[in-house]
Amino acid sequence: MKAEMGLMVPGLPQGLLASLAQQVDDLGLGRLALVGGAVRDALLHQRCSDPWRQPTDLDLVLEGSCEAFVHRLQDTFGPQRVSQVLLHEQFGTAELLIDGVLLDLAAARIETYPAPGQNPIVEPGALDEDLARRDFTVNAMAVVLQSDGSQHLMDPHGGLEHLLKRQLAFLHEGSVTDDPTRVIRAARYGARLGFRLAPEALSQVERTLAAWPWAWHHGDPVDAVPPALGTRLRM
């Protein structure tokens, strides 16, 4: 699904998102999109009359080099506007403070899991592929930014429909197998946003736990725990 959208983020300097998109165009990079909680919460605010939840930062995904984009912003905007930069070239990510707004930038990527619960193998990808790696459909939407100020909503997994129903749906059948911490995140969203697992999502949790696809079992050495399980077991 693609639809025109005017994203309202209170406190965001007028024209900032369009000016970022213009720099991407000038570099000849791919799409720049706002993703994550800001998109989800803006839609909850606009479509469901939820109170506005001010994000601590804005998550952006870029098709192309984050390093080239960051250097372009520093050169074009200058140190007065770009007052803070933390670039992680090896991970293709950056944190920037521009016009007082904290931006969390990441290059679009593909993730594949070599074994259940293991850390994923990461490769560069397109925006569509980046959305497909996320936890729930309501978090797999993006607002693609244009230099003329227009925006359109990308919703390839039906996230808006689930959002209006206040449901959490996984993106694929192996979602919990790949990363069981998604169950913990579901509980957090349920408590904070009033969401429930969609029927098929609840069924997937139950089936996955019953099958226990992870190599580690209760009583095995803690050091052998797959990373996605070990994070919680060591708390």
Protein backbone atom coordinates (compact mmCIF):
# COMPACT_ATOMS: atom_id res chain seq x y z
CA MET A 1 0.00 0.00 0.00
CA LYS A 2 1.22 3.49 -0.88
CA ALA A 3 -0.75 6.57 0.10
CA GLU A 4 -0.05 10.28 0.30
CA MET A 5 0.51 11.37 3.88
CA GLY A 6 1.18 14.54 5.77
CA LEU A 7 3.07 13.48 8.87
CA MET A 8 2.55 15.80 11.82
CA VAL A 9 5.40 15.75 14.33
CA PRO A 10 4.88 18.53 16.87
CA GLY A 11 8.05 20.50 17.52
CA LEU A 12 9.74 19.47 14.28
CA PRO A 13 11.22 22.49 12.45
CA GLN A 14 9.27 23.26 9.30
CA GLY A 15 10.91 22.00 6.15
CA LEU A 16 13.57 19.90 7.90
CA LEU A 17 12.47 16.56 6.44
CA ALA A 18 12.17 18.00 2.92
CA SER A 19 15.62 19.56 3.18
CA LEU A 20 17.08 16.20 4.20
CA ALA A 21 15.43 14.58 1.19
CA GLN A 22 16.89 17.28 -1.05
CA GLN A 23 20.41 16.41 0.10
CA VAL A 24 19.75 12.75 -0.71
CA ASP A 25 18.60 13.75 -4.21
CA ASP A 26 21.67 15.91 -4.73
CA LEU A 27 23.90 12.95 -3.84
CA GLY A 28 22.02 10.63 -6.19
CA LEU A 29 21.20 8.18 -3.39
CA GLY A 30 18.02 6.12 -3.05
CA ARG A 31 14.99 6.74 -0.89
CA LEU A 32 15.03 8.37 2.53
CA ALA A 33 12.21 7.39 4.87
CA LEU A 34 11.00 7.98 8.39
CA VAL A 35 10.35 4.66 10.12
CA GLY A 36 9.66 3.15 13.50
CA GLY A 37 7.79 4.51 16.46
CA ALA A 38 7.32 8.04 15.16
CA VAL A 39 5.35 6.73 12.16
CA ARG A 40 3.30 4.33 14.27
CA ASP A 41 2.55 6.91 16.95
CA ALA A 42 1.72 9.65 14.42
CA LEU A 43 -0.83 7.33 12.82
CA LEU A 44 -2.28 6.44 16.23
CA HIS A 45 -2.57 10.16 16.94
CA GLN A 46 -4.11 11.04 13.56
CA ARG A 47 -6.34 8.00 12.98
CA CYS A 48 -7.21 6.85 16.51
CA SER A 49 -7.06 10.14 18.46
CA ASP A 50 -4.39 8.77 20.78
CA PRO A 51 -2.44 11.41 22.71
CA TRP A 52 0.76 12.44 20.96
CA ARG A 53 3.75 10.51 22.30
CA GLN A 54 6.82 12.67 21.76
CA PRO A 55 9.66 10.47 20.47
CA THR A 56 13.13 10.87 21.96
CA ASP A 57 14.52 10.71 18.41
CA LEU A 58 13.43 10.16 14.83
CA ASP A 59 14.46 6.98 13.01
CA LEU A 60 15.46 7.40 9.37
CA VAL A 61 16.40 4.72 6.84
CA LEU A 62 18.48 5.57 3.78
CA GLU A 63 19.06 3.55 0.64
CA GLY A 64 22.77 4.21 0.23
CA SER A 65 25.78 5.41 2.16
CA CYS A 66 25.08 6.97 5.55
CA GLU A 67 28.67 8.20 5.67
CA ALA A 68 28.32 10.16 2.41
CA PHE A 69 24.98 11.58 3.56
CA VAL A 70 26.32 12.69 6.94
CA HIS A 71 29.33 14.41 5.39
CA ARG A 72 27.01 16.15 2.92
CA LEU A 73 24.84 17.43 5.76
CA GLN A 74 27.86 18.72 7.66
CA ASP A 75 29.18 20.53 4.59
CA THR A 76 25.81 21.96 3.54
CA PHE A 77 24.17 22.81 6.86
CA GLY A 78 27.31 23.69 8.81
CA PRO A 79 28.17 23.17 12.48
CA GLN A 80 25.53 25.57 13.77
CA ARG A 81 22.73 23.38 12.43
CA VAL A 82 24.51 20.01 12.66
CA SER A 83 25.68 20.35 16.25
CA GLN A 84 26.36 16.70 17.01
CA VAL A 85 27.49 13.73 14.89
CA LEU A 86 28.27 10.17 15.93
CA LEU A 87 29.06 8.05 12.88
CA HIS A 88 29.39 4.24 13.01
CA GLU A 89 30.75 3.37 9.57
CA GLN A 90 31.12 -0.35 10.34
CA PHE A 91 27.41 -0.64 11.16
CA GLY A 92 26.12 1.81 8.55
CA THR A 93 24.46 3.98 11.20
CA ALA A 94 24.77 7.50 12.58
CA GLU A 95 23.27 9.73 15.26
CA LEU A 96 22.89 13.42 14.43
CA LEU A 97 21.54 16.47 16.18
CA ILE A 98 20.18 18.81 13.50
CA ASP A 99 18.27 21.99 14.38
CA GLY A 100 17.90 20.56 17.87
CA VAL A 101 16.28 17.33 16.59
CA LEU A 102 17.97 14.00 17.35
CA LEU A 103 18.04 11.77 14.28
CA ASP A 104 18.93 8.08 14.30
CA LEU A 105 20.05 7.19 10.76
CA ALA A 106 20.61 3.70 9.37
CA ALA A 107 21.38 2.30 5.95
CA ALA A 108 18.65 0.02 4.59
CA ARG A 109 19.57 -3.59 5.20
CA ILE A 110 18.65 -7.24 4.86
CA GLU A 111 18.90 -9.60 7.84
CA THR A 112 19.13 -13.39 7.65
CA TYR A 113 19.33 -15.66 10.67
CA PRO A 114 21.88 -18.51 10.40
CA ALA A 115 20.15 -20.40 13.22
CA PRO A 116 17.18 -19.78 15.53
CA GLY A 117 17.96 -17.16 18.14
CA GLN A 118 21.37 -16.28 16.69
CA ASN A 119 22.45 -12.78 15.73
CA PRO A 120 21.47 -12.02 12.12
CA ILE A 121 23.81 -11.67 9.16
CA VAL A 122 23.41 -8.13 7.82
CA GLU A 123 23.76 -7.01 4.19
CA PRO A 124 22.86 -3.78 2.38
CA GLY A 125 19.33 -3.78 0.99
CA ALA A 126 16.41 -1.71 -0.24
CA LEU A 127 13.80 0.03 1.89
CA ASP A 128 11.23 -2.70 1.20
CA GLU A 129 13.69 -5.33 2.44
CA ASP A 130 14.51 -3.27 5.52
CA LEU A 131 10.83 -3.09 6.47
CA ALA A 132 10.49 -6.86 5.99
CA ARG A 133 13.03 -7.56 8.76
CA ARG A 134 11.05 -5.79 11.49
CA ASP A 135 9.09 -7.27 14.37
CA PHE A 136 5.42 -6.30 13.84
CA THR A 137 3.45 -4.97 10.91
CA VAL A 138 2.64 -1.76 12.81
CA ASN A 139 6.40 -1.10 12.99
CA ALA A 140 6.99 -2.05 9.34
CA MET A 141 5.57 1.12 7.82
CA ALA A 142 7.61 3.98 6.39
CA VAL A 143 6.97 7.56 5.35
CA VAL A 144 9.06 8.20 2.23
CA LEU A 145 10.29 11.79 2.16
CA GLN A 146 10.44 13.94 -0.97
CA SER A 147 12.42 17.11 -1.57
CA ASP A 148 9.24 19.00 -2.54
CA GLY A 149 7.81 18.36 0.92
CA SER A 150 5.40 15.62 -0.17
CA GLN A 151 5.35 12.31 1.65
CA HIS A 152 3.83 8.92 1.03
CA LEU A 153 3.15 6.03 3.34
CA MET A 154 4.65 2.64 2.51
CA ASP A 155 2.70 -0.16 4.16
CA PRO A 156 3.63 -3.43 2.41
CA HIS A 157 2.55 -5.68 5.29
CA GLY A 158 -0.85 -4.26 6.23
CA GLY A 159 0.35 -2.44 9.32
CA LEU A 160 -2.27 0.29 9.16
CA GLU A 161 -5.10 -2.26 9.25
CA HIS A 162 -3.59 -3.90 12.34
CA LEU A 163 -2.95 -0.51 13.93
CA LEU A 164 -6.62 0.47 13.58
CA LYS A 165 -7.54 -2.85 15.24
CA ARG A 166 -4.81 -2.31 17.87
CA GLN A 167 -3.33 -5.68 16.97
CA LEU A 168 0.26 -6.90 16.86
CA ALA A 169 0.92 -9.22 13.94
CA PHE A 170 4.27 -10.78 13.05
CA LEU A 171 5.60 -10.38 9.53
CA HIS A 172 6.24 -14.07 8.84
CA GLU A 173 5.83 -17.58 10.24
CA GLY A 174 9.38 -17.79 11.61
CA SER A 175 9.41 -14.45 13.41
CA VAL A 176 9.45 -15.80 16.98
CA THR A 177 11.85 -18.60 16.03
CA ASP A 178 14.31 -16.04 14.66
CA ASP A 179 14.06 -13.66 17.61
CA PRO A 180 12.11 -14.73 20.70
CA THR A 181 12.63 -11.31 22.31
CA ARG A 182 9.78 -10.18 20.03
CA VAL A 183 7.43 -11.77 22.57
CA ILE A 184 8.82 -9.45 25.25
CA ARG A 185 8.38 -6.46 22.96
CA ALA A 186 4.79 -7.50 22.31
CA ALA A 187 4.12 -7.39 26.06
CA ARG A 188 5.64 -3.92 26.28
CA TYR A 189 3.54 -2.59 23.41
CA GLY A 190 0.48 -4.16 24.97
CA ALA A 191 1.11 -2.38 28.25
CA ARG A 192 2.11 0.97 26.75
CA LEU A 193 -0.19 1.25 23.73
CA GLY A 194 -3.10 -1.02 24.56
CA PHE A 195 -2.35 -3.52 21.75
CA ARG A 196 -3.06 -7.25 21.75
CA LEU A 197 -1.48 -10.05 19.76
CA ALA A 198 -3.46 -10.84 16.62
CA PRO A 199 -4.92 -14.39 16.72
CA GLU A 200 -2.34 -15.79 14.30
CA ALA A 201 0.49 -14.07 16.21
CA LEU A 202 -0.65 -15.65 19.49
CA SER A 203 -0.88 -19.01 17.74
CA GLN A 204 2.68 -18.57 16.44
CA VAL A 205 3.97 -17.88 19.95
CA GLU A 206 2.25 -20.98 21.31
CA ARG A 207 3.43 -23.21 18.44
CA THR A 208 7.00 -21.97 18.65
CA LEU A 209 7.28 -22.42 22.40
CA ALA A 210 5.78 -25.92 22.14
CA ALA A 211 8.27 -26.91 19.43
CA TRP A 212 11.20 -25.13 21.18
CA PRO A 213 13.33 -24.70 18.04
CA TRP A 214 16.40 -23.32 19.82
CA ALA A 215 19.47 -25.48 20.44
CA TRP A 216 19.64 -24.50 24.12
CA HIS A 217 17.37 -26.14 26.74
CA HIS A 218 16.80 -25.49 30.43
CA GLY A 219 19.71 -26.93 32.39
CA ASP A 220 22.29 -26.45 29.62
CA PRO A 221 25.25 -24.11 30.33
CA VAL A 222 24.26 -20.47 30.19
CA ASP A 223 27.26 -19.72 27.97
CA ALA A 224 25.67 -21.82 25.21
CA VAL A 225 22.48 -19.76 25.11
CA PRO A 226 21.69 -18.22 21.68
CA PRO A 227 22.04 -14.41 21.90
CA ALA A 228 18.31 -13.69 21.55
CA LEU A 229 17.54 -16.02 24.47
CA GLY A 230 20.60 -15.18 26.55
CA THR A 231 19.77 -11.49 26.82
CA ARG A 232 16.74 -12.31 28.95
CA LEU A 233 18.13 -15.32 30.79
CA ARG A 234 21.09 -13.31 32.11
CA MET A 235 18.92 -10.45 33.45
